[in-house]
Amino acid sequence: MRLPSSIFVSVSLFTAETTAALYLSSTYRSAGDQIWQGLTLLFTLVPSVLVQLTLTFIHRDLSRDRPLVLLLHILQLGPVVRCLEAFCIYGSVGGVEEPYVSITRKKQMPRGGQSEEVERQVGQAEGKLFTHRAAFARTSVIQAFLGSAPQLTLQLYICVLQQGVSIGRGTLMVISLLSIVYGALRCNILAIKIKYDEYEVDVRPVAYLCIFLWRSFEIASRVVVLVLFSSVLQLWVLPVVLLNFLVFFLYPWILFWQSHSPFPENIEKTLTRVGTTIVLCLLTFLYAGINMFCWSAVQVKLSDPDLINKSQNRYRMAVYYMLRFVENASLLLLWYIYKTDFYKLFCAPLLVLQLLVAYAVAIFFMLVFYQFCHPCRRLFSSSVSRGLWNCSSLLCLVCSSASPQNRPTSRSPPAHNGAPDTASDTTDDAPNETSYDMLNDTIYENADEMGNNICDGVNGDVTHNAPCNA
């Protein structure tokens, strides 16, 4: 059984960021900066409350008689208690004979075109650890994009306004950046394990490193661009942020309305229709928060019983990164035009170039990950290099069809016998699209349900029965 190190990392980042934010808010209070103090506390307490509610919801503590655990969650100490509980379960493995053992069947990665199925015994304690890991994987994403991301943006904005970085503020920004990158990394790993749930997925350290670099450059450059733009055009940053947020918040609902699917009723048996609507709104709210700063590896689909899009178009990801790159370049151009005297201390063109190159480096590491480091790349129907070649061919077709020599022309040569002669030449190219499947996510909320259904396939944090359509 694997050591629950991911739980320890999640709780450590949560505790460190909360402590640093509370200390920094006290310094703002001492300096009389009540606005900065209020916003710092807001971006600390709101995600903390959401984390407590998520842990309570996944473990179903409201339906069980656990008043002490509920009290600790009210005191915002739920993650610490859950971490200690997970390590107690891990330490008790092997000491006492478990009353229930189940069998899991997983396929190995194909070698020579064939894959073998391997059976493994899973005890009740390991099933409980699965639930703990799945719960903390979700809370890491919530903490990262609903708390750490706006917190990092706020503190960096304050640094620009005050033209200085204090020790407390710098510490909080570093912890927040690590929390965001870790949340994005957990989202990527969950997406892989959900998609290829039938296989024994082994994520190597080089894959973790590649995802870490990819997400670090992407998120850091995005936050700096937003801060620079907001520092010179304060009134325009709100429309930009709201437009981005509303697009990604409403997008799953628009697709759900177009599908004419029935309203999801299987999220939780104890929830009413109003409660289900609130949960779905929170889910799309989180989805919009993730896409505000980086590409969400898990795509929401409200018409699916599991609320996760099982098939995703590669071109959708390509369009996202192209549009985001254009948006970042546009915001930097506006910042460069309206920059204040403070930025004369820096080489503005070099800073713009560095940020654009940083985002391009993030895209480069993303391509390297999918081409060389993805644990299931043997199951891909086509490689990333082939996809890039198809994209370049498509662009060549579009450019050639739009070129002047390929446009319809009309010529009127001299008439013979009083009859005019005309000619025209047109071309029409229709590029094709290719797509690939991705992402589904379901967990077992308690050990008994896990034990009864574990034979359908488990791997690490999540369990789900899904076909592999790589």
CSV table of N, CA and C in Angstrom, one decimal, residues 100-104 120-124 450-452 454-455:
chain,number,residue,atom,x,y,z
A,100,TYR,N,-12.6,-7.9,5.5
A,100,TYR,CA,-13.1,-7.9,4.1
A,100,TYR,C,-12.0,-7.6,3.2
A,101,VAL,N,-11.9,-8.5,2.2
A,101,VAL,CA,-10.9,-8.3,1.1
A,101,VAL,C,-11.6,-8.5,-0.2
A,102,SER,N,-11.3,-7.7,-1.2
A,102,SER,CA,-11.8,-7.8,-2.5
A,102,SER,C,-10.7,-7.9,-3.5
A,103,ILE,N,-11.1,-8.1,-4.7
A,103,ILE,CA,-10.2,-8.4,-5.8
A,103,ILE,C,-10.4,-7.3,-6.9
A,104,THR,N,-9.2,-6.7,-7.3
A,104,THR,CA,-9.3,-5.8,-8.4
A,104,THR,C,-8.6,-6.4,-9.7
A,120,ARG,N,-5.4,-8.2,-8.1
A,120,ARG,CA,-4.7,-7.8,-6.8
A,120,ARG,C,-5.8,-7.7,-5.7
A,121,GLN,N,-5.4,-8.1,-4.5
A,121,GLN,CA,-6.3,-8.0,-3.4
A,121,GLN,C,-6.3,-6.6,-2.8
A,122,VAL,N,-7.5,-6.2,-2.5
A,122,VAL,CA,-7.6,-4.8,-1.9
A,122,VAL,C,-8.4,-5.0,-0.6
A,123,GLY,N,-7.8,-4.6,0.5
A,123,GLY,CA,-8.4,-4.7,1.8
A,123,GLY,C,-9.4,-3.5,2.1
A,124,GLN,N,-10.1,-3.6,3.3
A,124,GLN,CA,-11.0,-2.5,3.7
A,124,GLN,C,-10.3,-1.3,4.0
A,450,MET,N,-17.2,0.8,-1.8
A,450,MET,CA,-16.0,0.6,-2.5
A,450,MET,C,-15.7,-0.9,-2.6
A,451,GLY,N,-15.9,-1.6,-1.5
A,451,GLY,CA,-15.6,-3.0,-1.5
A,451,GLY,C,-16.5,-3.8,-2.4
A,452,ASN,N,-17.8,-3.4,-2.5
A,452,ASN,CA,-18.8,-4.1,-3.3
A,452,ASN,C,-18.5,-3.9,-4.8
A,454,ILE,N,-15.4,-2.8,-6.1
A,454,ILE,CA,-14.0,-2.6,-6.4
A,454,ILE,C,-13.5,-3.4,-7.5
A,455,CYS,N,-14.2,-4.5,-7.8
A,455,CYS,CA,-13.8,-5.4,-8.9
A,455,CYS,C,-13.9,-4.8,-10.2
